[in-house]
JSON list of C-alpha atoms in Angstrom, two decimals:
[
{"chain": "A", "resi": 43, "resn": "UNK", "atom": "CA", "xyz": [25.78, 1.62, 91.71]},
{"chain": "A", "resi": 44, "resn": "UNK", "atom": "CA", "xyz": [25.55, -0.62, 89.08]},
{"chain": "A", "resi": 45, "resn": "UNK", "atom": "CA", "xyz": [22.62, -2.99, 90.71]},
{"chain": "A", "resi": 46, "resn": "UNK", "atom": "CA", "xyz": [19.88, 0.48, 90.86]},
{"chain": "A", "resi": 47, "resn": "UNK", "atom": "CA", "xyz": [20.74, 0.62, 87.01]},
{"chain": "A", "resi": 48, "resn": "UNK", "atom": "CA", "xyz": [20.11, -1.86, 85.89]},
{"chain": "A", "resi": 49, "resn": "UNK", "atom": "CA", "xyz": [16.64, -2.13, 88.24]},
{"chain": "A", "resi": 50, "resn": "UNK", "atom": "CA", "xyz": [15.83, 0.20, 86.55]},
{"chain": "A", "resi": 51, "resn": "UNK", "atom": "CA", "xyz": [16.14, -0.73, 83.43]},
{"chain": "A", "resi": 52, "resn": "UNK", "atom": "CA", "xyz": [14.14, -3.40, 83.84]},
{"chain": "A", "resi": 53, "resn": "UNK", "atom": "CA", "xyz": [11.34, -2.22, 85.62]},
{"chain": "A", "resi": 54, "resn": "UNK", "atom": "CA", "xyz": [11.03, -0.13, 82.81]},
{"chain": "A", "resi": 55, "resn": "UNK", "atom": "CA", "xyz": [11.22, -2.65, 79.81]},
{"chain": "A", "resi": 56, "resn": "UNK", "atom": "CA", "xyz": [8.28, -4.29, 82.36]},
{"chain": "A", "resi": 57, "resn": "UNK", "atom": "CA", "xyz": [6.45, -0.85, 82.66]},
{"chain": "A", "resi": 58, "resn": "UNK", "atom": "CA", "xyz": [6.84, -1.28, 77.97]},
{"chain": "A", "resi": 59, "resn": "UNK", "atom": "CA", "xyz": [5.47, -4.76, 78.34]},
{"chain": "A", "resi": 60, "resn": "UNK", "atom": "CA", "xyz": [2.16, -3.95, 80.45]},
{"chain": "A", "resi": 61, "resn": "UNK", "atom": "CA", "xyz": [1.39, -1.34, 78.10]},
{"chain": "A", "resi": 62, "resn": "UNK", "atom": "CA", "xyz": [1.61, -3.54, 75.62]},
{"chain": "A", "resi": 63, "resn": "UNK", "atom": "CA", "xyz": [-0.07, -5.77, 77.20]},
{"chain": "A", "resi": 64, "resn": "UNK", "atom": "CA", "xyz": [-2.61, -3.82, 77.32]},
{"chain": "A", "resi": 65, "resn": "UNK", "atom": "CA", "xyz": [-2.85, -3.07, 74.29]},
{"chain": "A", "resi": 66, "resn": "UNK", "atom": "CA", "xyz": [-3.25, -5.53, 72.45]},
{"chain": "A", "resi": 67, "resn": "UNK", "atom": "CA", "xyz": [-6.18, -6.60, 74.53]},
{"chain": "A", "resi": 68, "resn": "UNK", "atom": "CA", "xyz": [-7.48, -3.59, 73.75]},
{"chain": "A", "resi": 69, "resn": "UNK", "atom": "CA", "xyz": [-7.03, -4.48, 70.50]},
{"chain": "A", "resi": 70, "resn": "UNK", "atom": "CA", "xyz": [-8.78, -8.15, 70.48]},
{"chain": "A", "resi": 71, "resn": "UNK", "atom": "CA", "xyz": [-11.62, -7.12, 72.33]},
{"chain": "A", "resi": 72, "resn": "UNK", "atom": "CA", "xyz": [-12.60, -4.11, 69.91]},
{"chain": "A", "resi": 73, "resn": "UNK", "atom": "CA", "xyz": [-11.89, -7.58, 66.93]},
{"chain": "A", "resi": 74, "resn": "UNK", "atom": "CA", "xyz": [-13.91, -9.17, 68.99]},
{"chain": "A", "resi": 75, "resn": "UNK", "atom": "CA", "xyz": [-17.07, -6.59, 69.41]},
{"chain": "A", "resi": 76, "resn": "UNK", "atom": "CA", "xyz": [-16.78, -5.20, 65.23]},
{"chain": "A", "resi": 77, "resn": "UNK", "atom": "CA", "xyz": [-15.48, -7.29, 63.36]},
{"chain": "A", "resi": 78, "resn": "UNK", "atom": "CA", "xyz": [-18.03, -9.36, 61.64]},
{"chain": "A", "resi": 79, "resn": "UNK", "atom": "CA", "xyz": [-19.20, -5.41, 60.73]},
{"chain": "A", "resi": 80, "resn": "UNK", "atom": "CA", "xyz": [-16.23, -4.99, 59.43]},
{"chain": "A", "resi": 81, "resn": "UNK", "atom": "CA", "xyz": [-16.07, -8.44, 57.56]},
{"chain": "A", "resi": 82, "resn": "UNK", "atom": "CA", "xyz": [-19.71, -7.10, 55.73]},
{"chain": "A", "resi": 83, "resn": "UNK", "atom": "CA", "xyz": [-17.86, -3.85, 54.87]},
{"chain": "A", "resi": 84, "resn": "UNK", "atom": "CA", "xyz": [-15.14, -5.68, 53.61]},
{"chain": "A", "resi": 85, "resn": "UNK", "atom": "CA", "xyz": [-17.68, -7.80, 51.42]},
{"chain": "A", "resi": 86, "resn": "UNK", "atom": "CA", "xyz": [-19.45, -4.91, 50.56]},
{"chain": "A", "resi": 87, "resn": "UNK", "atom": "CA", "xyz": [-16.24, -2.85, 49.49]},
{"chain": "A", "resi": 88, "resn": "UNK", "atom": "CA", "xyz": [-15.61, -6.55, 47.25]},
{"chain": "A", "resi": 89, "resn": "UNK", "atom": "CA", "xyz": [-18.93, -6.45, 45.70]},
{"chain": "A", "resi": 90, "resn": "UNK", "atom": "CA", "xyz": [-18.32, -3.50, 44.08]},
{"chain": "A", "resi": 91, "resn": "UNK", "atom": "CA", "xyz": [-15.08, -4.10, 42.73]},
{"chain": "A", "resi": 92, "resn": "UNK", "atom": "CA", "xyz": [-16.40, -7.13, 39.25]},
{"chain": "A", "resi": 93, "resn": "UNK", "atom": "CA", "xyz": [-14.00, -9.32, 38.91]}
]
């Protein structure tokens, strides 16, 4: 009975780890695709304010 509980906890941890991995891959992909345009937008907003 104790072994079954430990096995289920480990499986849940693995599922959370896989979800986090997929989210990280998606975030990296979005940043690679939209990174330059986000940088340009940031520069345009920064230029609106006098330094």
